[in-house]
Amino acid sequence: MSTVDVDEALLVLKIAFLVLLYLFIWRIVRTASRDLRLPQESFVLTPDGARERRERQVAGRLVVLESPSLNAGHAVGVDSAALTVGRGAQNDVAIERDDFASASHARFLPRRDGLWLEDLGSTNGTFVNGARIPAPRRLAPGDVVRIGETELRYEI
Amino acid sequence: MSARNRELVNLVVVGALMTLGFASVYIALSEQVSTTSLSAAGFFFALYLIAHLVARSTVPHADPYLLPMTALLTAIGLTEIYRLDADDAFRQGIWVVVGVALFASTLIVLRHDFRRLEAYRYLFGIGAIVLLALPALPGIGATVNGATLWVRAGPIQFQPGEFAKLMLIVFLAGYLQEKREVLAQGRLKDFGPLLMIWGGAMLVLVQTNDLGSALLYFGIFLAMLYVATGRVLFAALGAALFIGGAVVVHQFVPRVQERVSTWLDPWADPEDDGYQIIQSLYSIANGAFGGTGLGRGTFYNTPGGGNEGEPLIPFAKTDFIYSALAQELGLIGVSALLLVYMLFVLRGMRIALLAGDGFSKLLAAGLTFGFALQTFIIVGGIVRLIPLTGITLPFVSYGGSSLLANFVLVAGLMLVSNRANARAA
């Protein structure tokens, strides 16, 4: 291979390398600018007090429709605190006689944007309107949540 | 396209980049085309494919750009190290393999809930101080280039400071999350334990003679304190405290005086104190806008001028790899490199923005800021914006400890990101 060929090959490689490098950067910048249009949260942590005031807007209750452990029609109020549900006695909503529920089954998380339901790695899963939830999910009023053999309806 | 598929596509782009880089170094050095570069790039791509598959099963919702950017930075580092010294490139390649393994195991171990680390925050705090103190212990500590940063145990030597940095970030995230309410009120007594732990860390650092790391640790601390409390005053006070401390140290430590005068006027002593930085500046200047091309830079004395074969830039593979890259890739190439670092930090900050709870937010912000500040300190030092301190350029510089610690850092960011995105999905 003559020297001229080497120089030409290197120039082509160099240009290809740089083009590809900037292409890679451009791909990421494109998505990053798309993210900017998403709702932004603050980078700095807000004091707990301020957060609670906002979260208190999420109020509502969970009405028991059916349960081996709780009376139907019993209502649990939801305020700014998280509510845990499970067979264990340490839960906020303890369903000790529900044999299909796990000890720590699920958690209701009130957030600024609404009430979220999160499965805590239960054996039998957590269901919303009959469908098992693979990831935490925001509840809409009227949604029916099933944990073990206990069914709860979220009402505002 | 799902997040993980996007990650895969970007990894393919990085694999192609690595092939081009290796091919051009190989052609430039040996004047022939060979399949060696292809097989090296193929192996490298397979390695990241494994990392990608582990990410797919453990953190499916995590940010899809962190891993490709990590791959790109290690690829550029490996290419340049290979160009400077093929044996070292082989060793660095092994470190990348170990790093990816560490990345994968971090993801696997913490896949269910990384937030349980919060419960062990004090253990991490103590661990960080122990690691920082290790190099100062007689018998296992070692001093290299005037900084006592190394630990030697038999054939293995490593820099525990790199891991101490990560442990401090975990500790600070847990501690600040717990205390941020009282800290925000600004009563002096609440700062007691914090100042004590930081006083201890600073003491160790002054003793090890490494001021770049002191700046790094203190910067991370101030950034996280600001994220936790939202008080600009604290950050300003902390910065003033650090500058005051630095002035005092400058009065008494000759090594620091030397560094500052070299920074202000390297040409005052071009043969000795200013030698490194001047050589590095010439290297950057030689690259000009477009660079000499990979494999075509001048790094060794040419025959006939005496000192034949001697390296022109000291520590070109480690501290000064940026100047080596600036020569071969030119302004246009290193601008791209810095853009990749910026995008990495941008993704990290975004992860901190989206993180749901205080611990995750602080962890992501701390890890990201540590990464950003480290890059700033070394690149700023090389281009003479700030006094030079020898720390590594993350993922690019030759060196196992730094590489492994940074792989854990990426795993940490991906875990936080996975949790935040899974919640929103």
Coordinates of C-alpha atoms in Angstrom, one line a residue:
Chain A
M1 CA 0.0 0.0 0.0
S2 CA 1.5 3.3 -1.0
T3 CA 1.7 6.3 1.4
V4 CA -0.8 8.3 -0.6
D5 CA -3.4 5.5 -0.1
V6 CA -2.7 5.4 3.6
D7 CA -3.2 9.2 3.9
E8 CA -6.4 9.0 1.9
A9 CA -7.7 6.1 3.9
L10 CA -6.9 7.9 7.2
L11 CA -8.7 11.1 6.0
V12 CA -11.8 9.1 5.1
L13 CA -11.7 7.3 8.4
K14 CA -11.2 10.5 10.3
I15 CA -14.2 12.2 8.7
A16 CA -16.4 9.1 9.1
F17 CA -15.4 9.0 12.8
L18 CA -16.3 12.6 13.4
V19 CA -19.6 12.4 11.5
L20 CA -20.6 9.3 13.5
L21 CA -19.6 11.0 16.7
Y22 CA -21.7 14.0 16.1
L23 CA -24.5 11.8 14.8
F24 CA -24.5 10.0 18.2
I25 CA -24.6 13.4 20.0
W26 CA -27.4 14.7 17.8
R27 CA -29.5 11.6 18.6
I28 CA -29.2 12.2 22.3
V29 CA -29.8 16.0 22.1
R30 CA -32.9 15.4 20.0
T31 CA -34.5 13.3 22.8
A32 CA -33.2 15.6 25.5
S33 CA -34.9 18.6 24.0
R34 CA -38.1 16.6 23.7
D35 CA -37.8 15.9 27.5
L36 CA -37.8 19.7 28.1
R37 CA -41.5 19.9 27.2
L38 CA -42.4 17.4 29.9
P39 CA -43.6 18.9 33.2
Q40 CA -40.7 19.9 35.3
E41 CA -40.2 19.3 39.0
S42 CA -37.8 21.3 41.0
F43 CA -34.2 20.1 41.4
V44 CA -34.1 21.3 45.0
L45 CA -36.0 19.4 47.6
T46 CA -39.0 21.2 49.0
P47 CA -39.4 21.4 52.7
D48 CA -41.7 18.6 54.0
G49 CA -44.3 21.2 55.3
A50 CA -44.9 22.7 51.9
R51 CA -45.2 19.3 50.2
E52 CA -47.8 18.1 52.7
R53 CA -49.9 21.2 52.1
R54 CA -50.0 20.4 48.5
E55 CA -50.6 16.7 49.0
R56 CA -53.5 17.3 51.3
Q57 CA -55.5 18.3 48.2
V58 CA -55.6 14.6 47.4
A59 CA -58.3 13.5 49.7
G60 CA -60.8 10.7 49.3
R61 CA -61.6 7.3 50.8
L62 CA -61.3 3.7 50.1
V63 CA -64.6 1.8 50.5
V64 CA -64.5 -1.9 51.3
L65 CA -66.7 -3.8 48.8
E66 CA -65.8 -7.3 49.9
S67 CA -63.3 -8.8 52.3
P68 CA -62.8 -11.8 54.5
S69 CA -61.3 -9.5 57.1
L70 CA -63.1 -6.1 57.0
N71 CA -66.8 -5.3 56.9
A72 CA -68.3 -4.3 53.5
G73 CA -69.1 -0.6 53.5
H74 CA -66.2 0.2 55.9
A75 CA -64.4 3.3 54.6
V76 CA -60.7 4.2 55.1
G77 CA -59.9 8.0 54.7
V78 CA -57.0 9.0 52.5
D79 CA -55.0 12.1 53.4
S80 CA -51.4 13.0 52.8
A81 CA -49.9 9.9 54.4
A82 CA -49.1 6.7 52.6
L83 CA -51.3 3.7 53.4
T84 CA -50.0 0.2 53.5
V85 CA -52.2 -2.8 53.0
G86 CA -51.4 -6.4 53.8
R87 CA -52.0 -9.4 56.1
G88 CA -49.4 -8.2 58.6
A89 CA -50.7 -6.4 61.7
Q90 CA -48.2 -3.5 61.1
N91 CA -50.1 -2.4 58.0
D92 CA -52.3 0.7 58.1
V93 CA -55.1 -1.4 56.6
A94 CA -54.5 -4.9 58.1
I95 CA -56.4 -7.7 56.5
E96 CA -55.3 -10.5 58.7
R97 CA -57.9 -13.1 57.7
D98 CA -57.3 -12.6 53.9
D99 CA -55.2 -15.7 53.2
F100 CA -54.6 -14.6 49.6
A101 CA -52.9 -11.4 50.6
S102 CA -49.1 -11.1 51.3
A103 CA -47.8 -9.9 54.6
S104 CA -46.9 -6.5 53.0
H105 CA -49.0 -6.5 49.9
A106 CA -49.5 -3.0 48.5
R107 CA -49.2 0.7 49.2
F108 CA -51.4 3.7 48.4
L109 CA -49.2 6.8 47.8
P110 CA -50.9 10.2 47.8
R111 CA -49.0 12.5 45.4
R112 CA -49.6 15.9 44.0
D113 CA -51.0 14.4 40.9
G114 CA -53.4 12.0 42.6
L115 CA -53.5 8.7 44.5
W116 CA -51.0 6.1 43.3
L117 CA -51.1 2.4 44.0
E118 CA -47.9 0.3 44.2
D119 CA -47.6 -3.4 44.6
L120 CA -44.9 -4.3 47.2
G121 CA -43.8 -7.5 45.5
S122 CA -46.8 -9.6 46.6
T123 CA -47.3 -13.2 45.7
N124 CA -50.7 -12.9 44.1
G125 CA -50.4 -9.4 42.7
T126 CA -52.5 -6.3 42.9
F127 CA -55.4 -5.7 40.5
V128 CA -57.1 -2.5 39.3
N129 CA -60.4 -3.1 37.6
G130 CA -59.6 -6.7 37.2
A131 CA -56.1 -6.2 35.6
R132 CA -52.9 -6.9 37.4
I133 CA -50.7 -3.8 37.7
P134 CA -47.0 -4.4 36.6
A135 CA -45.9 -1.0 37.9
P136 CA -47.2 1.7 40.2
R137 CA -50.3 3.2 38.8
R138 CA -52.4 6.3 39.4
L139 CA -56.0 5.6 40.4
A140 CA -59.0 7.4 39.0
P141 CA -62.1 7.8 41.2
G142 CA -64.3 4.7 40.9
D143 CA -61.4 2.3 40.3
V144 CA -61.8 -1.0 42.1
V145 CA -58.6 -2.4 43.6
R146 CA -58.3 -6.0 44.5
I147 CA -55.7 -7.2 47.0
G148 CA -56.0 -10.9 47.8
E149 CA -59.7 -11.4 48.3
T150 CA -60.3 -7.9 49.4
E151 CA -61.9 -5.4 47.1
L152 CA -61.7 -1.6 47.7
R153 CA -63.3 1.2 45.6
Y154 CA -61.5 4.6 45.5
E155 CA -64.0 7.4 45.9
I156 CA -63.5 11.2 46.2
Chain B
M1 CA -39.2 2.6 20.5
S2 CA -38.7 1.3 24.0
A3 CA -36.0 2.7 26.2
R4 CA -33.9 -0.5 26.0
N5 CA -34.2 -0.7 22.2
R6 CA -33.0 2.8 21.9
E7 CA -30.0 1.9 24.1
L8 CA -29.2 -1.0 21.8
V9 CA -29.3 1.1 18.7
N10 CA -27.0 3.7 20.3
L11 CA -24.6 0.9 21.4
V12 CA -24.4 -0.2 17.7
V13 CA -23.4 3.3 16.8
V14 CA -20.7 3.2 19.5
G15 CA -19.4 -0.1 18.2
A16 CA -19.1 1.3 14.7
L17 CA -17.2 4.3 16.1
M18 CA -14.8 2.0 18.0
T19 CA -14.1 0.1 14.8
L20 CA -13.3 3.3 12.8
G21 CA -11.1 4.6 15.6
F22 CA -9.1 1.3 16.0
A23 CA -8.8 0.9 12.2
S24 CA -7.4 4.3 11.8
V25 CA -4.9 3.9 14.6
Y26 CA -3.8 0.5 13.2
I27 CA -3.4 1.8 9.6
A28 CA -1.5 4.9 10.8
L29 CA 0.9 2.9 12.9
S30 CA 1.5 -0.1 10.7
E31 CA 0.4 1.2 7.3
Q32 CA -1.8 -1.8 6.6
V33 CA -5.4 -2.8 7.1
S34 CA -6.0 -5.7 9.5
T35 CA -8.9 -7.5 11.0
T36 CA -7.4 -7.0 14.5
S37 CA -9.2 -3.7 14.9
L38 CA -12.5 -5.4 13.9
S39 CA -12.1 -8.2 16.3
A40 CA -11.2 -5.8 19.1
A41 CA -14.3 -3.7 18.4
G42 CA -16.4 -6.9 18.1
F43 CA -15.2 -8.1 21.5
F44 CA -15.9 -4.6 23.0
F45 CA -19.4 -4.5 21.5
A46 CA -20.2 -8.1 22.8
L47 CA -19.1 -6.9 26.3
Y48 CA -21.5 -4.0 26.2
L49 CA -24.2 -6.2 24.8
I50 CA -24.0 -8.3 27.9
A51 CA -24.3 -5.1 30.0
H52 CA -27.3 -4.1 27.9
L53 CA -29.0 -7.5 28.5
V54 CA -28.4 -7.3 32.2
A55 CA -29.9 -3.8 32.1
R56 CA -32.9 -5.1 30.1
S57 CA -33.8 -7.6 32.8
T58 CA -33.0 -5.6 35.9
V59 CA -33.7 -1.9 35.1
P60 CA -36.0 -2.0 32.1
H61 CA -37.2 1.6 32.5
A62 CA -33.7 3.2 33.1
D63 CA -32.3 6.1 31.0
P64 CA -31.3 4.6 27.6
Y65 CA -28.4 7.0 27.0
L66 CA -26.1 6.5 30.0
L67 CA -24.8 3.1 29.0
P68 CA -24.0 4.1 25.3
M69 CA -22.3 7.3 26.5
T70 CA -20.2 5.2 28.9
A71 CA -19.4 2.8 26.1
L72 CA -18.4 5.7 23.9
L73 CA -16.1 7.3 26.5
T74 CA -14.4 4.0 27.3
A75 CA -14.0 3.3 23.5
I76 CA -12.4 6.7 22.9
G77 CA -10.1 6.1 26.0
L78 CA -9.1 2.6 24.8
T79 CA -8.4 3.8 21.3
E80 CA -6.1 6.6 22.5
I81 CA -4.4 4.4 25.1
Y82 CA -3.9 1.7 22.3
R83 CA -2.3 4.4 20.2
L84 CA 0.1 5.4 23.0
D85 CA 0.9 2.0 24.3
A86 CA -0.6 -1.3 23.1
D87 CA 0.2 -3.2 26.3
D88 CA -1.5 -0.7 28.5
A89 CA -4.6 -0.8 26.2
F90 CA -4.7 -4.6 26.8
R91 CA -4.6 -4.0 30.6
Q92 CA -7.2 -1.2 30.4
G93 CA -9.4 -3.6 28.3
I94 CA -9.3 -6.1 31.2
W95 CA -10.3 -3.3 33.6
V96 CA -13.3 -2.5 31.3
V97 CA -14.3 -6.2 31.5
V98 CA -14.1 -6.1 35.3
G99 CA -15.9 -2.8 35.3
V100 CA -18.8 -4.1 33.2
A101 CA -19.0 -7.1 35.6
L102 CA -19.2 -4.8 38.5
F103 CA -21.8 -2.7 36.8
A104 CA -23.9 -5.8 36.1
S105 CA -23.6 -7.1 39.7
T106 CA -24.5 -3.7 41.2
L107 CA -27.7 -3.7 39.1
I108 CA -28.5 -7.3 40.0
V109 CA -27.8 -6.9 43.8
L110 CA -29.8 -3.6 44.1
R111 CA -32.5 -4.3 41.4
H112 CA -35.4 -4.5 43.9
D113 CA -34.8 -1.5 46.0
F114 CA -31.6 0.5 46.1
R115 CA -33.1 2.7 48.8
R116 CA -32.2 0.1 51.5
L117 CA -28.7 1.6 51.3
E118 CA -30.2 4.6 53.1
A119 CA -30.4 2.4 56.3
Y120 CA -26.6 1.9 56.2
R121 CA -25.7 5.5 55.7
Y122 CA -23.4 5.8 58.7
L123 CA -21.7 2.6 57.7
F124 CA -21.0 4.2 54.3
G125 CA -19.7 7.4 56.1
I126 CA -17.3 5.4 58.2
G127 CA -16.3 3.3 55.2
A128 CA -15.4 6.4 53.2
I129 CA -13.2 7.8 56.0
V130 CA -11.4 4.4 56.4
L131 CA -10.8 4.2 52.7
L132 CA -9.5 7.8 52.6
A133 CA -7.2 7.0 55.5
L134 CA -5.8 3.8 54.0
P135 CA -3.0 5.3 51.8
A136 CA -1.6 7.2 54.8
L137 CA -1.1 3.9 56.7
P138 CA 2.6 2.8 56.7
G139 CA 3.2 -0.6 55.0
I140 CA 0.3 -0.5 52.5
G141 CA 0.2 3.2 51.6
A142 CA 2.3 4.4 48.7
T143 CA 3.2 7.9 47.4
V144 CA 3.2 8.4 43.6
N145 CA 4.1 11.7 42.1
G146 CA 3.9 13.5 45.5
A147 CA 0.4 12.5 46.3
T148 CA -0.3 9.7 48.8
L149 CA -3.3 8.1 47.1
W150 CA -2.3 4.5 46.6
V151 CA -2.7 1.3 48.5
R152 CA -0.4 -1.6 47.6
A153 CA -1.3 -5.1 48.6
G154 CA 1.0 -7.6 46.9
P155 CA 0.8 -7.2 43.1
I156 CA -2.4 -5.2 43.3
Q157 CA -2.5 -1.5 43.8
F158 CA -5.5 0.7 43.8
Q159 CA -6.7 4.2 44.7
P160 CA -9.3 3.8 47.5
G161 CA -10.2 7.5 47.1
E162 CA -12.3 6.7 44.0
F163 CA -14.5 4.4 46.0
A164 CA -14.5 6.7 49.0
K165 CA -16.1 9.3 46.8
L166 CA -19.1 7.0 46.0
M167 CA -19.5 6.0 49.7
L168 CA -19.5 9.7 50.8
I169 CA -22.2 10.4 48.3
V170 CA -24.4 7.6 49.6
F171 CA -23.7 8.7 53.2
L172 CA -24.5 12.4 52.4
A173 CA -27.7 11.4 50.5
G174 CA -29.0 9.4 53.5
Y175 CA -27.8 11.9 56.1
L176 CA -29.1 15.1 54.4
Q177 CA -32.4 13.4 53.6
E178 CA -32.8 12.7 57.4
K179 CA -31.6 16.1 58.6
R180 CA -32.6 18.5 55.8
E181 CA -35.5 20.0 57.8
V182 CA -33.4 21.0 60.7
L183 CA -30.5 22.0 58.5
A184 CA -32.6 24.3 56.5
Q185 CA -33.4 26.3 59.7
G186 CA -29.7 27.0 59.9
R187 CA -29.0 26.4 63.6
L188 CA -25.3 25.9 64.2
K189 CA -25.5 22.9 66.5
D190 CA -27.2 20.8 63.8
F191 CA -24.2 21.1 61.6
G192 CA -21.9 19.5 64.3
P193 CA -21.8 16.0 63.0
L194 CA -21.5 17.1 59.4
L195 CA -18.7 19.5 60.1
M196 CA -16.9 16.8 62.2
I197 CA -17.1 14.2 59.4
W198 CA -16.0 16.7 56.9
G199 CA -13.2 18.1 59.1
G200 CA -12.0 14.5 59.3
A201 CA -12.2 14.0 55.6
M202 CA -10.4 17.3 54.9
L203 CA -7.6 16.4 57.4
V204 CA -7.0 13.1 55.6
L205 CA -6.9 14.9 52.3
V206 CA -4.4 17.6 53.4
Q207 CA -2.3 14.8 54.8
T208 CA -2.3 12.9 51.5
N209 CA -1.3 16.1 49.7
D210 CA -4.0 15.8 47.1
L211 CA -5.9 19.1 46.7
G212 CA -7.8 18.3 43.6
S213 CA -9.6 15.6 45.5
A214 CA -10.3 18.0 48.4
L215 CA -12.0 20.4 45.9
L216 CA -13.9 17.5 44.4
Y217 CA -15.2 16.2 47.8
F218 CA -16.1 19.7 49.1
G219 CA -17.8 20.6 45.9
I220 CA -20.0 17.5 46.0
F221 CA -20.8 18.2 49.6
L222 CA -21.9 21.8 48.9
A223 CA -24.0 20.8 45.8
M224 CA -25.8 18.2 47.8
L225 CA -26.3 20.5 50.7
Y226 CA -27.9 23.0 48.3
V227 CA -30.2 20.3 46.8
A228 CA -31.2 19.3 50.3
T229 CA -31.9 22.7 51.8
G230 CA -32.4 25.1 48.9
R231 CA -30.3 27.7 50.7
V232 CA -27.9 29.5 48.4
L233 CA -26.4 31.1 51.5
F234 CA -25.0 27.7 52.7
A235 CA -23.3 27.1 49.3
A236 CA -21.9 30.6 49.3
L237 CA -20.6 30.3 52.9
G238 CA -19.1 26.9 52.1
A239 CA -17.4 28.2 49.0
A240 CA -16.0 31.1 51.1
L241 CA -14.8 28.7 53.7
F242 CA -13.1 26.6 51.1
I243 CA -11.4 29.6 49.5
G244 CA -10.3 30.8 53.0
G245 CA -8.9 27.3 53.8
A246 CA -7.1 27.1 50.4
V247 CA -5.4 30.5 51.0
V248 CA -4.2 29.3 54.4
V249 CA -3.0 26.0 52.9
H250 CA -1.2 28.0 50.2
Q251 CA 0.8 29.9 52.8
F252 CA 2.2 26.8 54.4
V253 CA 2.4 24.0 51.8
P254 CA 5.2 24.5 49.3
R255 CA 3.7 22.0 46.9
V256 CA 0.6 24.1 46.6
Q257 CA 2.6 27.3 46.1
E258 CA 4.4 25.6 43.3
R259 CA 1.2 24.5 41.7
V260 CA -0.3 28.0 41.7
S261 CA 2.8 29.8 40.4
T262 CA 3.0 27.1 37.6
W263 CA -0.6 27.8 36.8
L264 CA -0.1 31.6 36.5
D265 CA 3.1 31.5 34.6
P266 CA 4.3 28.0 33.4
W267 CA 7.0 29.7 31.2
A268 CA 8.9 30.9 34.3
D269 CA 10.4 27.5 34.7
P270 CA 9.8 25.6 31.4
E271 CA 12.3 22.8 32.0
D272 CA 11.0 21.7 35.4
D273 CA 7.8 22.9 37.1
G274 CA 6.2 24.2 34.0
Y275 CA 7.3 21.3 31.8
Q276 CA 4.2 19.1 32.0
I277 CA 1.7 21.9 31.3
I278 CA 3.8 23.5 28.5
Q279 CA 4.2 20.2 26.7
S280 CA 0.5 19.6 27.1
L281 CA -0.3 23.0 25.6
Y282 CA 2.0 22.4 22.7
S283 CA 0.2 19.1 22.1
I284 CA -3.2 20.8 22.1
A285 CA -1.9 23.5 19.8
N286 CA -0.5 21.0 17.4
G287 CA -3.9 19.4 17.0
A288 CA -5.4 22.8 15.8
F289 CA -8.9 22.7 14.5
G290 CA -9.1 19.3 12.7
G291 CA -6.5 17.3 14.6
T292 CA -3.6 15.3 13.2
G293 CA -5.8 12.2 12.9
L294 CA -5.8 9.2 15.1
G295 CA -2.4 7.6 15.2
R296 CA -0.7 10.6 13.5
G297 CA 0.0 12.8 16.6
T298 CA 3.5 13.4 17.9
F299 CA 4.0 12.0 21.4
Y300 CA 7.7 10.9 21.3
N301 CA 10.9 12.7 20.6
T302 CA 11.8 12.2 17.0
P303 CA 15.2 10.7 16.1
G304 CA 18.1 13.1 15.8
G305 CA 17.1 15.6 18.5
G306 CA 18.5 13.8 21.5
N307 CA 16.3 12.0 24.0
E308 CA 15.0 9.9 21.1
G309 CA 11.9 7.9 22.0
E310 CA 11.3 9.8 25.2
P311 CA 7.6 10.7 25.7
L312 CA 6.9 14.4 25.1
I313 CA 4.0 14.7 27.4
P314 CA 4.4 13.1 30.9
F315 CA 1.5 11.0 32.0
A316 CA -0.2 11.2 28.6
K317 CA -2.2 8.0 29.2
T318 CA -3.6 9.1 32.6
D319 CA -3.8 12.8 33.7
F320 CA -3.0 14.3 30.3
I321 CA -5.1 12.0 28.0
Y322 CA -7.2 15.1 27.1
S323 CA -4.2 16.8 25.5
A324 CA -3.3 13.6 23.6
L325 CA -6.9 13.5 22.3
A326 CA -6.9 17.2 21.5
Q327 CA -3.9 16.7 19.3
E328 CA -5.2 13.8 17.3
L329 CA -8.9 14.7 17.2
G330 CA -8.5 18.4 17.1
L331 CA -10.8 21.1 18.5
I332 CA -13.7 19.6 16.6
G333 CA -13.1 16.1 18.2
V334 CA -12.6 17.2 21.8
S335 CA -15.5 19.5 21.6
A336 CA -17.6 16.4 20.8
L337 CA -16.0 14.6 23.7
L338 CA -16.9 17.5 26.1
L339 CA -20.4 17.5 24.6
V340 CA -20.7 13.9 25.5
Y341 CA -19.7 14.7 29.1
M342 CA -22.2 17.5 29.2
L343 CA -25.0 15.3 27.9
F344 CA -24.1 12.7 30.5
V345 CA -24.4 15.3 33.2
L346 CA -27.7 16.5 31.6
R347 CA -29.2 13.0 31.8
G348 CA -28.0 12.7 35.4
M349 CA -29.6 16.0 36.4
R350 CA -32.8 14.9 34.7
I351 CA -32.8 11.7 36.7
A352 CA -32.4 13.8 39.9
L353 CA -35.3 16.0 38.7
L354 CA -37.6 13.1 38.2
A355 CA -36.6 11.0 41.2
G356 CA -39.5 10.6 43.6
D357 CA -38.1 10.7 47.1
G358 CA -35.4 12.8 48.8
F359 CA -32.8 10.0 49.1
S360 CA -33.0 9.1 45.4
K361 CA -32.9 12.8 44.3
L362 CA -29.9 13.5 46.5
L363 CA -28.1 10.3 45.4
A364 CA -28.6 11.1 41.7
A365 CA -27.6 14.8 42.1
G366 CA -24.5 13.8 44.1
L367 CA -23.3 11.2 41.7
T368 CA -23.9 13.5 38.7
F369 CA -22.3 16.5 40.3
G370 CA -19.3 14.4 41.3
F371 CA -18.9 13.2 37.7
A372 CA -19.2 16.7 36.3
L373 CA -16.8 18.3 38.8
Q374 CA -14.2 15.7 38.3
T375 CA -14.3 16.3 34.5
F376 CA -14.1 20.0 35.1
I377 CA -11.2 19.9 37.4
I378 CA -9.0 17.8 35.1
V379 CA -9.9 19.4 31.8
G380 CA -9.9 22.9 33.5
G381 CA -6.4 22.1 34.8
I382 CA -5.1 21.0 31.4
V383 CA -6.3 24.1 29.6
R384 CA -5.0 26.3 32.4
L385 CA -8.3 27.6 33.6
I386 CA -7.6 26.4 37.1
P387 CA -4.4 25.1 38.8
L388 CA -3.6 21.6 37.6
T389 CA -4.3 18.7 39.8
G390 CA -3.8 15.1 38.7
I391 CA -7.1 13.3 38.7
T392 CA -8.5 11.0 36.0
L393 CA -10.8 12.0 33.2
P394 CA -13.8 9.7 33.9
F395 CA -13.9 6.5 31.7
V396 CA -11.2 7.8 29.3
S397 CA -8.0 7.9 31.4
Y398 CA -5.9 4.8 31.9
G399 CA -6.5 3.4 35.4
G400 CA -8.5 0.6 37.0
S401 CA -9.8 2.2 40.2
S402 CA -11.3 5.2 38.5
L403 CA -12.9 3.0 35.8
L404 CA -14.4 0.6 38.3
A405 CA -15.8 3.4 40.5
N406 CA -17.3 5.1 37.5
F407 CA -19.0 2.0 36.4
V408 CA -20.7 1.7 39.8
L409 CA -21.7 5.4 39.5
V410 CA -23.5 4.7 36.2
A411 CA -25.2 1.6 37.7
G412 CA -26.4 3.9 40.6
L413 CA -27.8 6.5 38.2
M414 CA -29.6 3.8 36.2
L415 CA -31.1 2.3 39.3
V416 CA -32.5 5.7 40.4
S417 CA -33.7 6.4 36.9
N418 CA -35.4 3.0 36.6
R419 CA -37.4 3.6 39.7
A420 CA -38.5 7.1 38.7
N421 CA -39.5 6.1 35.2
A422 CA -41.3 2.9 36.3
R423 CA -43.4 5.0 38.6
A424 CA -44.4 7.4 35.8
A425 CA -45.1 4.7 33.3

